[in-house]
Amino acid sequence: MSNRMWGGRYETGPAEIMEEINVSIDFDKRLAAPDIRGSLAHAAMLGATGILPEADVAAIRTGLETVRGEIEAGTFTFSRALEDIHMNVESRLRDLIGPTAGRLHTARSRNDQVATDMKLWVRDTLDGLDGQVADLMSALAEAALAHADAVMPGFTHLQSAQPVTFGHHLLAYVEMLARDRGRLADARARLNECPLGAAALAGTSFPIDRHMTASALGFDRPAANSLDAVADRDFVLESLSAAAICAIHLSRFAEEIVLWTTPQFDFVALSDAFTTGSSIMPQKRNPDAAELVRGKSGRVLGALQALLVVLKGLPLAYGKDMQEDKEGAFDALHTLSLCLAATAGMVRDMTPKRASMRRWAGAGYATATDLADWLVRVLGLPFRDAHHATGRLVALAFARNAGLEELSLDEMRSVEPRITQAVYEVLGVDASVRSRTSYGGTAPENVRAQAQGWIDRLGKPA
């Protein structure tokens, strides 16, 4: 008996290990909805062009809708012997409508079919991720507006640098996520060409209407080259690249949450909703949600790297290696979705500890730059001279184990005789952040305007 899937060329089934390495239904059943959607569009086109009689198209349409209902209801039986989602759907369609089911595959191949399915799945997933990124941006912008004047230390090299505000710090992540959103949108725009009708690699001799199927499936146009249409996985790579950069941003923020919730920093608190306890230390409140976001970024980066390696040596057009695009993409984009949801939850849950942040905002002589700027602005010193004088004053304060604002005027004048009492007005952390009024600076009035601007933009439909 010939193999039902491969037809007369094969007389027996595959070896057990061949089936194990070849089978994809365990993961590509996620493509069931786009597979049926693509098949419905293909069948409608075959009918409109006269390639199939309308009676066959109607039977195929009814059968596919039945299969879709069974899958959605959870009553569909997926068979590993049928290898993939395409053959599982077609086999069940044959059970329902008989040999007419075989006409559905006219003028197409599993090569253009799977490329179309994958594009539809990635496109839908990118749309969902876009909404999640926007939601996280909204959460951050709302928190930034609420805490626009909460002073905290700003760091470089994880050393105290200059005072900033908590709202300003949160808005930095809004900007990062806005770029992530742009990259996801770019990936979506570039993938929106339809492979269906490219067949195995060379197109087809049937008089198909590829523009019809492209339009029915929401694509901008058909893919222009049949070889590229079935060989292209750039859209997966680009989506994973955008996802990887976004995951890095989430990981950086998660790392800050981990630091901020330690007793040593004590900048923010998370509730029971986003922390866990210890099995042995009853006092512990561990920021596990943040740690998992930080850790899961590796899965997203790994999926990108794995697919780059798979594709780097493949000749045109299709190779079974390309089956390896799916598990990594499914896992990575699901992981990113989970991390976005968890991060948005933590942002809405966390409580900034204003007093603690303020206490450390001036630590490490964080207002030294304000002093240098005052020497330039008021006394007219060249900045390099002001920098040198300020460094000497920092050394003097350090020797006394005192803050800059604790030095007496006489001590100040021992370094620069023209310093006046007015210098003390710039040495407080509140004065420092208020003075940073340049565009993009940390002044509370800037932060409020930027945060409100983002809230307004994100509240409007794209």
Tab-separated table of C-alpha atoms in Angstrom:
chain	number	residue	atom	x	y	z
A	1	MET	CA	0.000	0.000	0.000
A	2	SER	CA	1.365	3.423	-0.888
A	3	ASN	CA	1.984	6.005	1.806
A	4	ARG	CA	-1.174	8.138	1.969
A	5	MET	CA	0.714	11.345	2.636
A	6	TRP	CA	3.319	11.003	-0.081
A	7	GLY	CA	1.380	9.153	-2.728
A	8	GLY	CA	2.620	6.415	-5.060
A	9	ARG	CA	6.330	7.182	-4.851
A	10	TYR	CA	6.567	5.809	-1.298
A	11	GLU	CA	5.416	2.274	-0.583
A	12	THR	CA	6.057	2.108	3.157
A	13	GLY	CA	5.936	4.448	6.128
A	14	PRO	CA	8.903	6.193	7.713
A	15	ALA	CA	11.238	4.617	10.246
A	16	GLU	CA	10.290	5.297	13.839
A	17	ILE	CA	13.234	7.641	14.408
A	18	MET	CA	12.513	9.378	11.103
A	19	GLU	CA	8.983	10.068	12.276
A	20	GLU	CA	10.309	11.382	15.569
A	21	ILE	CA	12.747	13.845	14.021
A	22	ASN	CA	10.385	14.843	11.217
A	23	VAL	CA	7.126	15.335	13.072
A	24	SER	CA	6.079	18.907	13.835
A	25	ILE	CA	2.427	18.630	14.852
A	26	ASP	CA	3.363	18.790	18.541
A	27	PHE	CA	4.204	22.471	18.098
A	28	ASP	CA	2.854	23.611	14.734
A	29	LYS	CA	-0.715	22.889	15.791
A	30	ARG	CA	-0.519	26.503	16.987
A	31	LEU	CA	-0.858	27.346	13.303
A	32	ALA	CA	-4.278	25.708	13.034
A	33	ALA	CA	-6.261	28.941	12.873
A	34	PRO	CA	-4.055	30.642	10.258
A	35	ASP	CA	-3.827	27.386	8.286
A	36	ILE	CA	-7.597	27.134	7.979
A	37	ARG	CA	-7.849	30.863	7.266
A	38	GLY	CA	-5.351	30.524	4.429
A	39	SER	CA	-7.100	27.439	3.057
A	40	LEU	CA	-10.454	29.224	3.020
A	41	ALA	CA	-8.946	32.115	1.070
A	42	HIS	CA	-7.219	29.721	-1.332
A	43	ALA	CA	-10.414	27.743	-1.927
A	44	ALA	CA	-12.411	30.914	-2.578
A	45	MET	CA	-9.821	32.004	-5.140
A	46	LEU	CA	-9.865	28.606	-6.848
A	47	GLY	CA	-13.603	28.980	-7.214
A	48	ALA	CA	-13.488	32.600	-8.404
A	49	THR	CA	-10.960	31.761	-11.107
A	50	GLY	CA	-12.884	28.726	-12.294
A	51	ILE	CA	-10.142	26.290	-11.341
A	52	LEU	CA	-12.592	24.447	-9.055
A	53	PRO	CA	-16.377	24.201	-9.470
A	54	GLU	CA	-18.397	26.123	-6.913
A	55	ALA	CA	-19.877	22.906	-5.518
A	56	ASP	CA	-16.395	21.701	-4.551
A	57	VAL	CA	-15.530	25.076	-3.054
A	58	ALA	CA	-18.736	25.058	-0.990
A	59	ALA	CA	-17.999	21.553	0.306
A	60	ILE	CA	-14.432	22.510	1.170
A	61	ARG	CA	-15.616	25.663	2.917
A	62	THR	CA	-18.173	23.783	5.000
A	63	GLY	CA	-15.666	21.086	5.885
A	64	LEU	CA	-12.983	23.577	6.903
A	65	GLU	CA	-15.445	25.444	9.117
A	66	THR	CA	-16.302	22.147	10.791
A	67	VAL	CA	-12.622	21.390	11.358
A	68	ARG	CA	-12.092	24.865	12.787
A	69	GLY	CA	-15.012	24.349	15.164
A	70	GLU	CA	-13.602	21.027	16.340
A	71	ILE	CA	-10.174	22.543	16.994
A	72	GLU	CA	-11.649	25.496	18.870
A	73	ALA	CA	-13.829	23.138	20.929
A	74	GLY	CA	-10.857	20.928	21.772
A	75	THR	CA	-12.415	17.826	20.229
A	76	PHE	CA	-10.030	17.548	17.272
A	77	THR	CA	-7.570	14.642	17.406
A	78	PHE	CA	-4.081	15.610	16.234
A	79	SER	CA	-2.123	12.715	14.746
A	80	ARG	CA	1.669	12.530	14.821
A	81	ALA	CA	1.512	10.059	11.948
A	82	LEU	CA	0.209	12.889	9.768
A	83	GLU	CA	3.309	14.919	10.620
A	84	ASP	CA	2.096	18.525	10.598
A	85	ILE	CA	-0.914	20.809	10.924
A	86	HIS	CA	-1.489	20.941	7.163
A	87	MET	CA	-1.859	17.184	6.740
A	88	ASN	CA	-3.895	16.881	9.933
A	89	VAL	CA	-6.412	19.416	8.660
A	90	GLU	CA	-6.514	17.929	5.161
A	91	SER	CA	-6.948	14.389	6.478
A	92	ARG	CA	-9.868	15.414	8.675
A	93	LEU	CA	-11.345	17.354	5.768
A	94	ARG	CA	-11.204	14.180	3.675
A	95	ASP	CA	-13.005	12.283	6.457
A	96	LEU	CA	-15.751	14.917	6.345
A	97	ILE	CA	-16.225	15.550	2.609
A	98	GLY	CA	-14.446	12.692	0.872
A	99	PRO	CA	-12.067	12.891	-2.107
A	100	THR	CA	-13.094	16.490	-2.858
A	101	ALA	CA	-10.792	17.473	-0.005
A	102	GLY	CA	-7.836	16.601	-2.211
A	103	ARG	CA	-8.777	19.392	-4.630
A	104	LEU	CA	-7.941	22.017	-2.004
A	105	HIS	CA	-4.229	21.526	-2.588
A	106	THR	CA	-4.516	22.493	-6.246
A	107	ALA	CA	-1.986	25.221	-7.184
A	108	ARG	CA	-0.259	25.302	-3.828
A	109	SER	CA	2.448	23.461	-1.874
A	110	ARG	CA	3.097	22.984	1.785
A	111	ASN	CA	6.028	25.346	1.192
A	112	ASP	CA	3.921	28.408	0.384
A	113	GLN	CA	1.228	27.185	2.774
A	114	VAL	CA	3.496	27.094	5.818
A	115	ALA	CA	5.124	30.412	4.911
A	116	THR	CA	1.668	31.974	4.748
A	117	ASP	CA	0.558	30.353	7.991
A	118	MET	CA	3.669	31.544	9.781
A	119	LYS	CA	3.322	35.080	8.485
A	120	LEU	CA	-0.295	35.218	9.632
A	121	TRP	CA	0.669	33.905	13.081
A	122	VAL	CA	3.597	36.289	13.470
A	123	ARG	CA	1.520	39.231	12.281
A	124	ASP	CA	-1.262	38.511	14.782
A	125	THR	CA	1.313	38.034	17.532
A	126	LEU	CA	3.044	41.324	16.737
A	127	ASP	CA	-0.315	43.083	16.948
A	128	GLY	CA	-0.829	41.628	20.409
A	129	LEU	CA	2.669	42.574	21.532
A	130	ASP	CA	2.160	46.126	20.283
A	131	GLY	CA	-0.839	46.473	22.561
A	132	GLN	CA	1.119	45.085	25.510
A	133	VAL	CA	4.057	47.419	24.943
A	134	ALA	CA	1.650	50.354	24.769
A	135	ASP	CA	0.030	49.236	28.029
A	136	LEU	CA	3.399	49.064	29.783
A	137	MET	CA	4.290	52.505	28.444
A	138	SER	CA	1.010	53.837	29.842
A	139	ALA	CA	1.714	52.295	33.247
A	140	LEU	CA	5.181	53.866	33.334
A	141	ALA	CA	3.943	57.264	32.146
A	142	GLU	CA	1.184	57.320	34.757
A	143	ALA	CA	3.675	56.444	37.500
A	144	ALA	CA	6.056	59.096	36.154
A	145	LEU	CA	3.345	61.741	36.357
A	146	ALA	CA	2.489	60.726	39.918
A	147	HIS	CA	6.136	60.875	40.983
A	148	ALA	CA	7.453	63.674	38.801
A	149	ASP	CA	9.031	65.444	41.802
A	150	ALA	CA	10.243	62.392	43.765
A	151	VAL	CA	14.000	62.968	44.014
A	152	MET	CA	16.293	59.968	43.684
A	153	PRO	CA	19.969	59.403	42.910
A	154	GLY	CA	20.929	59.122	39.271
A	155	PHE	CA	23.804	56.756	38.535
A	156	THR	CA	26.595	56.236	36.081
A	157	HIS	CA	28.800	53.166	36.577
A	158	LEU	CA	26.280	52.396	39.358
A	159	GLN	CA	27.936	55.228	41.305
A	160	SER	CA	26.039	58.312	42.486
A	161	ALA	CA	26.170	60.845	39.681
A	162	GLN	CA	23.493	63.570	39.877
A	163	PRO	CA	20.058	63.786	41.465
A	164	VAL	CA	17.172	62.978	39.151
A	165	THR	CA	13.504	62.328	39.731
A	166	PHE	CA	11.826	58.950	39.856
A	167	GLY	CA	9.410	60.084	37.185
A	168	HIS	CA	12.293	61.030	34.901
A	169	HIS	CA	13.872	57.603	35.420
A	170	LEU	CA	10.639	55.828	34.502
A	171	LEU	CA	10.226	57.946	31.375
A	172	ALA	CA	13.590	56.680	30.141
A	173	TYR	CA	11.974	53.263	29.806
A	174	VAL	CA	8.973	54.763	28.041
A	175	GLU	CA	11.365	56.076	25.398
A	176	MET	CA	13.031	52.655	25.056
A	177	LEU	CA	9.678	50.938	24.704
A	178	ALA	CA	8.549	53.488	22.115
A	179	ARG	CA	11.504	52.418	19.977
A	180	ASP	CA	10.581	48.778	20.605
A	181	ARG	CA	7.081	49.514	19.436
A	182	GLY	CA	8.468	51.125	16.307
A	183	ARG	CA	10.634	48.103	15.565
A	184	LEU	CA	7.671	45.757	15.965
A	185	ALA	CA	5.644	47.967	13.613
A	186	ASP	CA	8.485	47.980	11.071
A	187	ALA	CA	8.703	44.188	11.198
A	188	ARG	CA	4.958	43.911	10.691
A	189	ALA	CA	4.990	46.270	7.727
A	190	ARG	CA	7.801	44.416	5.984
A	191	LEU	CA	6.287	40.958	6.459
A	192	ASN	CA	2.940	41.929	4.958
A	193	GLU	CA	3.472	40.281	1.568
A	194	CYS	CA	1.606	37.058	0.839
A	195	PRO	CA	3.550	33.901	-0.125
A	196	LEU	CA	0.421	31.931	-1.078
A	197	GLY	CA	0.489	30.915	-4.719
A	198	ALA	CA	4.265	30.649	-4.938
A	199	ALA	CA	3.665	26.886	-4.677
A	200	ALA	CA	6.769	24.781	-4.047
A	201	LEU	CA	9.259	27.333	-5.417
A	202	ALA	CA	8.470	28.163	-9.050
A	203	GLY	CA	4.868	29.345	-9.051
A	204	THR	CA	2.111	27.406	-10.809
A	205	SER	CA	0.688	26.897	-14.267
A	206	PHE	CA	-2.874	27.290	-12.984
A	207	PRO	CA	-4.471	30.708	-13.661
A	208	ILE	CA	-4.594	31.710	-9.983
A	209	ASP	CA	-5.257	35.223	-8.674
A	210	ARG	CA	-2.599	35.882	-6.036
A	211	HIS	CA	-3.817	39.431	-5.485
A	212	MET	CA	-7.199	38.039	-4.453
A	213	THR	CA	-5.773	35.734	-1.798
A	214	ALA	CA	-3.377	38.414	-0.577
A	215	SER	CA	-6.244	40.853	-0.135
A	216	ALA	CA	-8.504	38.277	1.515
A	217	LEU	CA	-5.804	37.545	4.104
A	218	GLY	CA	-5.061	41.199	4.836
A	219	PHE	CA	-1.696	41.376	3.082
A	220	ASP	CA	-0.639	44.474	1.190
A	221	ARG	CA	0.412	42.531	-1.892
A	222	PRO	CA	1.605	39.092	-3.049
A	223	ALA	CA	5.299	38.321	-2.615
A	224	ALA	CA	6.952	39.169	-5.934
A	225	ASN	CA	9.371	36.253	-6.300
A	226	SER	CA	8.243	32.672	-5.832
A	227	LEU	CA	11.682	31.471	-4.684
A	228	ASP	CA	11.967	34.209	-2.080
A	229	ALA	CA	8.361	33.733	-1.004
A	230	VAL	CA	8.962	30.187	0.237
A	231	ALA	CA	12.576	30.664	1.368
A	232	ASP	CA	12.062	33.899	3.305
A	233	ARG	CA	12.186	33.746	7.069
A	234	ASP	CA	13.451	37.306	7.449
A	235	PHE	CA	10.104	38.187	8.957
A	236	VAL	CA	10.714	35.740	11.807
A	237	LEU	CA	14.285	36.968	12.259
A	238	GLU	CA	13.232	40.600	12.301
A	239	SER	CA	10.415	39.937	14.739
A	240	LEU	CA	12.763	38.007	17.009
A	241	SER	CA	15.342	40.792	16.743
A	242	ALA	CA	12.780	43.386	17.814
A	243	ALA	CA	11.616	41.039	20.565
A	244	ALA	CA	15.188	40.488	21.758
A	245	ILE	CA	15.875	44.226	22.053
A	246	CYS	CA	12.601	44.690	23.925
A	247	ALA	CA	13.493	41.781	26.228
A	248	ILE	CA	16.827	43.458	26.977
A	249	HIS	CA	15.006	46.628	27.987
A	250	LEU	CA	12.674	44.676	30.244
A	251	SER	CA	15.658	42.869	31.743
A	252	ARG	CA	17.438	46.136	32.511
A	253	PHE	CA	14.340	47.479	34.240
A	254	ALA	CA	13.874	44.186	36.090
A	255	GLU	CA	17.460	44.387	37.345
A	256	GLU	CA	16.768	47.862	38.705
A	257	ILE	CA	13.650	46.617	40.471
A	258	VAL	CA	15.729	43.832	42.033
A	259	LEU	CA	18.234	46.406	43.280
A	260	TRP	CA	15.626	48.935	44.379
A	261	THR	CA	13.756	46.418	46.520
A	262	THR	CA	16.834	45.414	48.549
A	263	PRO	CA	17.130	46.852	52.078
A	264	GLN	CA	20.417	48.407	50.965
A	265	PHE	CA	18.682	50.508	48.299
A	266	ASP	CA	15.150	50.576	49.752
A	267	PHE	CA	13.813	52.668	46.872
A	268	VAL	CA	10.581	50.790	46.096
A	269	ALA	CA	8.351	48.140	47.626
A	270	LEU	CA	6.453	45.377	45.863
A	271	SER	CA	3.409	43.752	47.409
A	272	ASP	CA	2.713	40.059	47.929
A	273	ALA	CA	1.267	39.986	44.401
A	274	PHE	CA	4.708	40.154	42.755
A	275	THR	CA	7.027	38.695	45.386
A	276	THR	CA	7.585	35.325	47.042
A	277	GLY	CA	8.845	34.196	50.409
A	278	SER	CA	11.593	31.861	51.527
A	279	SER	CA	11.137	28.297	52.677
A	280	ILE	CA	13.648	28.851	55.492
A	281	MET	CA	13.947	32.617	56.103
A	282	PRO	CA	10.596	34.021	57.229
A	283	GLN	CA	11.625	37.663	56.792
A	284	LYS	CA	12.335	37.388	53.075
A	285	ARG	CA	10.361	39.093	50.336
A	286	ASN	CA	11.973	38.059	47.067
A	287	PRO	CA	11.338	40.002	43.822
A	288	ASP	CA	10.880	36.791	41.853
A	289	ALA	CA	8.724	38.344	39.125
A	290	ALA	CA	11.505	40.790	38.292
A	291	GLU	CA	14.150	38.069	38.474
A	292	LEU	CA	12.160	35.886	36.087
A	293	VAL	CA	11.733	38.744	33.617
A	294	ARG	CA	15.485	39.265	33.809
A	295	GLY	CA	16.169	35.555	33.325
A	296	LYS	CA	13.639	34.896	30.581
A	297	SER	CA	15.277	37.478	28.336
A	298	GLY	CA	17.855	34.786	27.600
A	299	ARG	CA	15.230	32.600	25.953
A	300	VAL	CA	14.294	35.383	23.554
A	301	LEU	CA	17.917	36.129	22.678
A	302	GLY	CA	18.583	32.417	22.255
A	303	ALA	CA	15.723	31.971	19.785
A	304	LEU	CA	17.108	34.752	17.583
A	305	GLN	CA	20.609	33.301	17.636
A	306	ALA	CA	19.357	29.787	16.915
A	307	LEU	CA	17.396	30.847	13.839
A	308	LEU	CA	20.288	32.922	12.514
A	309	VAL	CA	22.447	29.800	12.691
A	310	VAL	CA	19.780	27.642	11.015
A	311	LEU	CA	19.424	30.007	8.055
A	312	LYS	CA	23.008	31.097	7.519
A	313	GLY	CA	23.982	28.303	5.094
A	314	LEU	CA	20.698	27.402	3.406
A	315	PRO	CA	20.535	27.519	-0.395
A	316	LEU	CA	17.286	28.512	-2.066
A	317	ALA	CA	14.545	27.613	-1.812
A	318	TYR	CA	13.049	25.488	0.973
A	319	GLY	CA	14.859	23.065	3.261
A	320	LYS	CA	13.369	21.103	6.129
A	321	ASP	CA	15.825	22.968	8.362
A	322	MET	CA	13.339	25.828	8.131
A	323	GLN	CA	10.931	23.849	10.292
A	324	GLU	CA	13.214	24.971	13.126
A	325	ASP	CA	11.866	28.514	12.858
A	326	LYS	CA	8.721	27.650	14.761
A	327	GLU	CA	9.464	26.335	18.233
A	328	GLY	CA	11.911	29.133	18.997
A	329	ALA	CA	9.597	31.827	17.660
A	330	PHE	CA	6.564	30.416	19.457
A	331	ASP	CA	8.448	30.259	22.748
A	332	ALA	CA	10.249	33.588	22.407
A	333	LEU	CA	7.234	35.684	21.489
A	334	HIS	CA	5.108	34.008	24.155
A	335	THR	CA	7.889	34.643	26.661
A	336	LEU	CA	8.073	38.313	25.698
A	337	SER	CA	4.300	38.605	26.080
A	338	LEU	CA	4.502	37.077	29.555
A	339	CYS	CA	7.342	39.405	30.556
A	340	LEU	CA	5.514	42.487	29.303
A	341	ALA	CA	2.450	41.539	31.331
A	342	ALA	CA	4.511	40.868	34.458
A	343	THR	CA	6.434	44.124	34.116
A	344	ALA	CA	3.271	46.176	33.661
A	345	GLY	CA	1.887	44.476	36.746
A	346	MET	CA	4.981	45.332	38.785
A	347	VAL	CA	4.915	48.970	37.671
A	348	ARG	CA	1.316	49.337	38.796
A	349	ASP	CA	2.057	47.457	42.019
A	350	MET	CA	5.280	49.081	43.217
A	351	THR	CA	5.326	51.846	45.809
A	352	PRO	CA	8.237	54.306	45.632
A	353	LYS	CA	9.857	55.069	48.986
A	354	ARG	CA	10.338	58.795	48.566
A	355	ALA	CA	12.106	59.460	51.844
A	356	SER	CA	14.676	56.767	51.269
A	357	MET	CA	15.333	57.832	47.692
A	358	ARG	CA	15.682	61.439	48.767
A	359	ARG	CA	18.089	60.508	51.551
A	360	TRP	CA	20.461	58.959	49.037
A	361	ALA	CA	19.910	61.475	46.235
A	362	GLY	CA	22.713	63.724	47.449
A	363	ALA	CA	25.062	60.935	48.496
A	364	GLY	CA	28.455	60.663	46.863
A	365	TYR	CA	28.620	64.432	46.294
A	366	ALA	CA	25.913	64.177	43.656
A	367	THR	CA	25.477	67.978	43.519
A	368	ALA	CA	29.131	68.556	42.568
A	369	THR	CA	28.158	69.271	38.968
A	370	ASP	CA	25.672	71.889	40.206
A	371	LEU	CA	28.515	73.553	42.090
A	372	ALA	CA	30.731	73.512	38.999
A	373	ASP	CA	27.910	74.932	36.888
A	374	TRP	CA	27.380	77.713	39.476
A	375	LEU	CA	31.060	78.647	39.318
A	376	VAL	CA	30.772	78.946	35.546
A	377	ARG	CA	27.427	80.717	35.490
A	378	VAL	CA	27.925	83.156	38.369
A	379	LEU	CA	31.699	83.658	38.598
A	380	GLY	CA	32.480	83.210	34.904
A	381	LEU	CA	35.115	80.495	35.375
A	382	PRO	CA	35.959	78.325	32.361
A	383	PHE	CA	34.300	74.971	32.932
A	384	ARG	CA	37.599	73.097	33.211
A	385	ASP	CA	38.736	75.491	35.948
A	386	ALA	CA	35.382	75.161	37.685
A	387	HIS	CA	35.652	71.368	37.423
A	388	HIS	CA	39.085	71.482	39.048
A	389	ALA	CA	37.943	73.792	41.858
A	390	THR	CA	34.914	71.629	42.536
A	391	GLY	CA	37.110	68.534	42.672
A	392	ARG	CA	39.239	70.221	45.358
A	393	LEU	CA	36.096	71.091	47.339
A	394	VAL	CA	34.875	67.495	47.084
A	395	ALA	CA	38.239	66.294	48.382
A	396	LEU	CA	37.981	68.768	51.265
A	397	ALA	CA	34.474	67.589	52.136
A	398	PHE	CA	35.528	63.947	51.857
A	399	ALA	CA	38.423	64.561	54.252
A	400	ARG	CA	35.948	66.021	56.731
A	401	ASN	CA	33.420	63.205	56.102
A	402	ALA	CA	30.907	65.925	55.284
A	403	GLY	CA	28.631	66.867	52.418
A	404	LEU	CA	29.415	69.800	50.150
A	405	GLU	CA	26.559	71.752	51.680
A	406	GLU	CA	28.176	71.248	55.116
A	407	LEU	CA	31.369	73.076	54.190
A	408	SER	CA	31.560	76.569	55.649
A	409	LEU	CA	31.823	79.612	53.416
A	410	ASP	CA	35.384	80.146	54.589
A	411	GLU	CA	36.251	76.593	53.575
A	412	MET	CA	34.649	77.189	50.193
A	413	ARG	CA	36.654	80.410	49.769
A	414	SER	CA	39.903	78.646	50.644
A	415	VAL	CA	39.577	77.044	47.203
A	416	GLU	CA	37.849	79.867	45.281
A	417	PRO	CA	37.831	83.258	47.061
A	418	ARG	CA	34.943	84.690	45.005
A	419	ILE	CA	32.375	82.147	46.187
A	420	THR	CA	29.417	83.780	47.958
A	421	GLN	CA	26.657	82.599	50.263
A	422	ALA	CA	24.431	82.153	47.214
A	423	VAL	CA	26.297	78.958	46.339
A	424	TYR	CA	24.365	77.045	48.973
A	425	GLU	CA	21.164	77.568	46.992
A	426	VAL	CA	22.348	75.078	44.346
A	427	LEU	CA	23.698	72.411	46.672
A	428	GLY	CA	20.340	70.915	47.681
A	429	VAL	CA	18.909	68.035	45.697
A	430	ASP	CA	15.588	69.786	45.073
A	431	ALA	CA	17.338	72.828	43.649
A	432	SER	CA	19.493	70.537	41.552
A	433	VAL	CA	16.618	68.765	39.824
A	434	ARG	CA	14.623	71.997	39.427
A	435	SER	CA	17.529	73.543	37.567
A	436	ARG	CA	17.668	70.820	34.894
A	437	THR	CA	15.144	72.508	32.635
A	438	SER	CA	16.818	71.769	29.294
A	439	TYR	CA	14.704	69.733	26.887
A	440	GLY	CA	14.709	66.153	28.124
A	441	GLY	CA	16.047	67.160	31.528
A	442	THR	CA	14.890	65.911	34.905
A	443	ALA	CA	13.158	69.071	36.155
A	444	PRO	CA	9.750	68.109	37.572
A	445	GLU	CA	7.959	70.507	35.217
A	446	ASN	CA	9.620	68.750	32.269
A	447	VAL	CA	8.714	65.335	33.612
A	448	ARG	CA	5.075	66.285	34.105
A	449	ALA	CA	4.823	67.614	30.574
A	450	GLN	CA	6.534	64.584	29.050
A	451	ALA	CA	4.496	62.108	31.082
A	452	GLN	CA	1.210	63.807	30.255
A	453	GLY	CA	2.184	63.933	26.609
A	454	TRP	CA	2.765	60.191	26.545
A	455	ILE	CA	-0.479	59.519	28.409
A	456	ASP	CA	-2.376	61.595	25.854
A	457	ARG	CA	-0.697	59.904	22.884
A	458	LEU	CA	-1.127	56.388	24.230
A	459	GLY	CA	-4.762	57.035	25.031
A	460	LYS	CA	-5.537	57.653	21.379
A	461	PRO	CA	-6.030	54.851	18.850
A	462	ALA	CA	-2.957	54.202	16.681
